[in-house]
Tab-separated table of C-alpha atoms in Angstrom:
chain	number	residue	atom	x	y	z
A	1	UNK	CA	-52.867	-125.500	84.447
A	2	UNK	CA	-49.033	-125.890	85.046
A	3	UNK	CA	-47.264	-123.864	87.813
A	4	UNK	CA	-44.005	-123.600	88.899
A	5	UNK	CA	-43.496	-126.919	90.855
A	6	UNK	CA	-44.667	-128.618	87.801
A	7	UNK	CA	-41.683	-127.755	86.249
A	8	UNK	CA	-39.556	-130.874	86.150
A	9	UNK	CA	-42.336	-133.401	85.534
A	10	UNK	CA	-43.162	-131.704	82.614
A	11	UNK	CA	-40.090	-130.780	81.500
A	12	UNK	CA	-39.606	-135.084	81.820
A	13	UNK	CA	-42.563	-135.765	79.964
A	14	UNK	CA	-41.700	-133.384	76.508
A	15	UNK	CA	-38.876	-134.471	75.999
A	16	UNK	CA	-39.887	-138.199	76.989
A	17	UNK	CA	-42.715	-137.790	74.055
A	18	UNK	CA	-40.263	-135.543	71.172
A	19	UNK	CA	-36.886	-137.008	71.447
A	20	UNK	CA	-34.801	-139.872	72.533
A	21	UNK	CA	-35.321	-143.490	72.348
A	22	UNK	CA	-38.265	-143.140	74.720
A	23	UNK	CA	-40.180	-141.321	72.057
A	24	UNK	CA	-39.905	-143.841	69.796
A	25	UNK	CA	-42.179	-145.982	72.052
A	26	UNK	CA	-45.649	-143.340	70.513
A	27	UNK	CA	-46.671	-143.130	67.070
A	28	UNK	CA	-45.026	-139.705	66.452
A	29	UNK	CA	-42.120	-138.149	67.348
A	30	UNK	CA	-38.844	-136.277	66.248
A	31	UNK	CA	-36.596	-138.732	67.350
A	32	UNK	CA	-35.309	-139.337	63.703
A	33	UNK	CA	-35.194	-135.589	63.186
A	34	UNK	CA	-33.776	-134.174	65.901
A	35	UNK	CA	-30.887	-134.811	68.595
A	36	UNK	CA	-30.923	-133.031	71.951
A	37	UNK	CA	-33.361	-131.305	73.847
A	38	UNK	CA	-37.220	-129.891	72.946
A	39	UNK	CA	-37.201	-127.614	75.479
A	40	UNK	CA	-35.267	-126.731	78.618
A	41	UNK	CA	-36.777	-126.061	82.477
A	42	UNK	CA	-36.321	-122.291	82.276
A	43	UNK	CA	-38.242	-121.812	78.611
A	44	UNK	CA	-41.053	-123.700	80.730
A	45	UNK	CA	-40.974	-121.675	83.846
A	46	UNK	CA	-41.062	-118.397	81.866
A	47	UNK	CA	-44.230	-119.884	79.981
A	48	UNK	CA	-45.762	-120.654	83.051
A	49	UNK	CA	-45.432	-116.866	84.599
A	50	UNK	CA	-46.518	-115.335	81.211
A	51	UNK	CA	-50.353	-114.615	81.164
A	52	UNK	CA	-50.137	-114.895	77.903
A	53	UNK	CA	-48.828	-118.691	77.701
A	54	UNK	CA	-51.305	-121.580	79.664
A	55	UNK	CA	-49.847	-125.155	79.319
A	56	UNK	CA	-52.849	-127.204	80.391
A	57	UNK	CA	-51.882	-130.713	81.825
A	58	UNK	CA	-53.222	-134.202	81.837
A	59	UNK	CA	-52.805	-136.482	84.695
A	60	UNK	CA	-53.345	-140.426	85.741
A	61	UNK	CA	-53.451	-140.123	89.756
A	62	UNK	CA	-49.702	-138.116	90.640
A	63	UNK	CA	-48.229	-139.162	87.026
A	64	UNK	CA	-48.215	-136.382	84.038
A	65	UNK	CA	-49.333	-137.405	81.149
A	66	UNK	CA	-50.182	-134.988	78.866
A	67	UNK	CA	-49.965	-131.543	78.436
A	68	UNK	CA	-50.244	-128.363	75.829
A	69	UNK	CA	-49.306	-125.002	75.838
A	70	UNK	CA	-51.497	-122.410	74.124
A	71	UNK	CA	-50.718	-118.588	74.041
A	72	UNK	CA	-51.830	-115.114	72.822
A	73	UNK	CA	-49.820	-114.546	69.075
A	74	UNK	CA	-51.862	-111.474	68.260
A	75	UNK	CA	-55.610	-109.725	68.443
A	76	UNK	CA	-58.348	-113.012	67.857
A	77	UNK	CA	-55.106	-115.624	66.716
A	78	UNK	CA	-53.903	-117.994	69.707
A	79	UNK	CA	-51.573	-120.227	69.257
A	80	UNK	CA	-50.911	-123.914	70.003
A	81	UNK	CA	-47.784	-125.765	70.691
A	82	UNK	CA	-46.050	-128.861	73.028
A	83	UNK	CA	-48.851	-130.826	72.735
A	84	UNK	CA	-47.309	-133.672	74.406
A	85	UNK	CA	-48.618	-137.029	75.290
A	86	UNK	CA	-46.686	-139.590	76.695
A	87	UNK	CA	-45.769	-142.462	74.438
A	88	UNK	CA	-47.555	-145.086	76.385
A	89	UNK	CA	-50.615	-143.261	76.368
A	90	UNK	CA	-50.738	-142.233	72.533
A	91	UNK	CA	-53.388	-143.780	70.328
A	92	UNK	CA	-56.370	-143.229	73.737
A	93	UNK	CA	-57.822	-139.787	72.500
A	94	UNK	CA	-55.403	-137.783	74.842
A	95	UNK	CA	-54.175	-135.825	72.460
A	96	UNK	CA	-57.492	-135.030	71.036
A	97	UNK	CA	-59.210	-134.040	74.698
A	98	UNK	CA	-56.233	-131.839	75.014
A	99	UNK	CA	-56.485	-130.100	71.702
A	100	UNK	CA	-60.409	-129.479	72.392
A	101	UNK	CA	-59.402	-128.101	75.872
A	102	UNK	CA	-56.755	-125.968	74.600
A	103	UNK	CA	-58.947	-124.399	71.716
A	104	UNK	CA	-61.737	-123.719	74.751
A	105	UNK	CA	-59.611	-122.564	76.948
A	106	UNK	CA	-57.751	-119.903	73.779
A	107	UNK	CA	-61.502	-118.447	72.806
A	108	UNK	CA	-62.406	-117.933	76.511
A	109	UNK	CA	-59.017	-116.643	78.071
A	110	UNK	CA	-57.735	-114.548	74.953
A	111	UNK	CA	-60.668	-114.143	72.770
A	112	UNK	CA	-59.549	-116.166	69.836
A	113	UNK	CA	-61.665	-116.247	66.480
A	114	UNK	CA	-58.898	-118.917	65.158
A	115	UNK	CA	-55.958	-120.715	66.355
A	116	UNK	CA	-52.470	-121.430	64.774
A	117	UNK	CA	-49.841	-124.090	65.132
A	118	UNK	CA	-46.303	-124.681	63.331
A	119	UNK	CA	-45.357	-128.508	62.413
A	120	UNK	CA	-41.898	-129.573	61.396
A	121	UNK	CA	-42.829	-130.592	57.363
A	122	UNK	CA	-41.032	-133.768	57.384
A	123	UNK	CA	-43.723	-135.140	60.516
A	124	UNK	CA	-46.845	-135.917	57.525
A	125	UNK	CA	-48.446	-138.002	59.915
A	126	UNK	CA	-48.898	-135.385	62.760
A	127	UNK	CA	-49.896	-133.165	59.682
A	128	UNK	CA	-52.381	-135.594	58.427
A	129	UNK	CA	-53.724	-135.421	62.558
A	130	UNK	CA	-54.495	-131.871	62.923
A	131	UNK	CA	-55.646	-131.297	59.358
A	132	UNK	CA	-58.613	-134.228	60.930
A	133	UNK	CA	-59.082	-131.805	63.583
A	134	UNK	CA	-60.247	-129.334	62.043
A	135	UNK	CA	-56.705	-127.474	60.503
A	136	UNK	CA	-55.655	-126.892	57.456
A	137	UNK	CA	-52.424	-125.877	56.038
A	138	UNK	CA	-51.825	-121.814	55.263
A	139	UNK	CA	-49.275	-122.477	53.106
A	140	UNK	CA	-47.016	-119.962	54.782
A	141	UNK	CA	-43.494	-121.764	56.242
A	142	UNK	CA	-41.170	-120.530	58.300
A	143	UNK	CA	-37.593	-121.120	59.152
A	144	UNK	CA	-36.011	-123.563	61.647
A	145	UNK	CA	-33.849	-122.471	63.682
A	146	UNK	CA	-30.553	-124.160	62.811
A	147	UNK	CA	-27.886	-123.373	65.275
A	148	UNK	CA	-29.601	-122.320	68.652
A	149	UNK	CA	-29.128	-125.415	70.634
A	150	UNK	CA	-32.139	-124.650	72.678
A	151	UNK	CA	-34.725	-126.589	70.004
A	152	UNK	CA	-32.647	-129.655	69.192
A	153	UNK	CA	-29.952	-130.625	67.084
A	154	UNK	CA	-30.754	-131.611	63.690
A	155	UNK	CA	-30.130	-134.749	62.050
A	156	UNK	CA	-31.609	-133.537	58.414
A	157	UNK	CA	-30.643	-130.581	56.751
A	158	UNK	CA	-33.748	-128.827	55.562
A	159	UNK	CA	-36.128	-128.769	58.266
A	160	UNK	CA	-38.828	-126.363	57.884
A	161	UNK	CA	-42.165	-125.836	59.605
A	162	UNK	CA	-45.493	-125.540	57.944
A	163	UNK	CA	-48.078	-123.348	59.468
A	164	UNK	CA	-52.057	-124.626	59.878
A	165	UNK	CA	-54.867	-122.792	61.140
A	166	UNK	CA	-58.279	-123.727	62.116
A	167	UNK	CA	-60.798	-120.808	62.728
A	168	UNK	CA	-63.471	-121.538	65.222
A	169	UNK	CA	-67.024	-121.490	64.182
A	170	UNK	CA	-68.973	-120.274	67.290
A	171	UNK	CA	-67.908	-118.642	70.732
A	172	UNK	CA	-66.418	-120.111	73.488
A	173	UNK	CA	-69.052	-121.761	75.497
């Protein structure tokens, strides 16, 4: 689990994996989507120190990886966001192992009978991802929110995210 000192590695490796050229270098991204940042240090810092927000992380020796952030929404619903996997290490299961810790970790920490995520519409192939894993699509959207700096700059006009949900099956082992 992230702490505080983690801050600026992982801060590095979001934004590395949503936006920029360097994002470019994975299968998905928002690069073509979005200018500007994912996230900023602080938003990360303040997930960190909420018990209701875990970003697990992924690591080769010192070097971060991976990581994803799962948190309490309401009674039995978790949900997951910033799953992140560095661009050089997409396509090697990563972001798979992460999603199967994450959903573990949301049914034993928070007692989750089903977990939620929101996608940016225009990102089918990320869709097309989770929907293998095991979510499907509520058909409930909700807005983007155009004009607060802190979630990117758009570079399309009518973003819009999607909301899936898996429920899970059997309890947390």
């Amino acid at each position: 689990m992230a702490t505080p000192r983690d801050v600026p590695a992982l801060h590095a490796l979001v934004e590395s994996a949503y936006r920029g050229d360097s994002a470019r270098g994975g299968w998905t991204h928002e690069a073509d989507l979005l200018d500007g940042q994912r996230t900023d240090q602080a938003a990360l810092a303040q997930a960190i120190a909420d018990p209701d927000h875990i970003i697990l992380l992924a690591r080769d020796g010192d070097a971060l990886v991976g990581c994803v952030e799962i948190s309490r929404a309401v009674a039995g619903l978790a949900y997951l966001g910033m799953l992140s996997v560095a661009p050089n290490w997409q396509g090697r299961a990563l972001g798979k192992a992460l999603i199967d810790a994450a959903e573990e970790k949301a049914r034993a920490r928070f007692g989750a009978t089903r977990i939620e995520m929101t996608v940016i519409r225009q990102r089918t192939e990320l869709i097309a991802f989770y929907q293998r894993r095991g979510y499907a699509l509520t058909g409930e959207t909700r807005p983007f929110p155009y004009g607060d700096e802190r979630f990117g700059q758009p570079r399309v006009a009518d973003l819009i995210f999607v909301v899936l949900e898996k429920p899970f099956t059997s309890p947390a082992a």
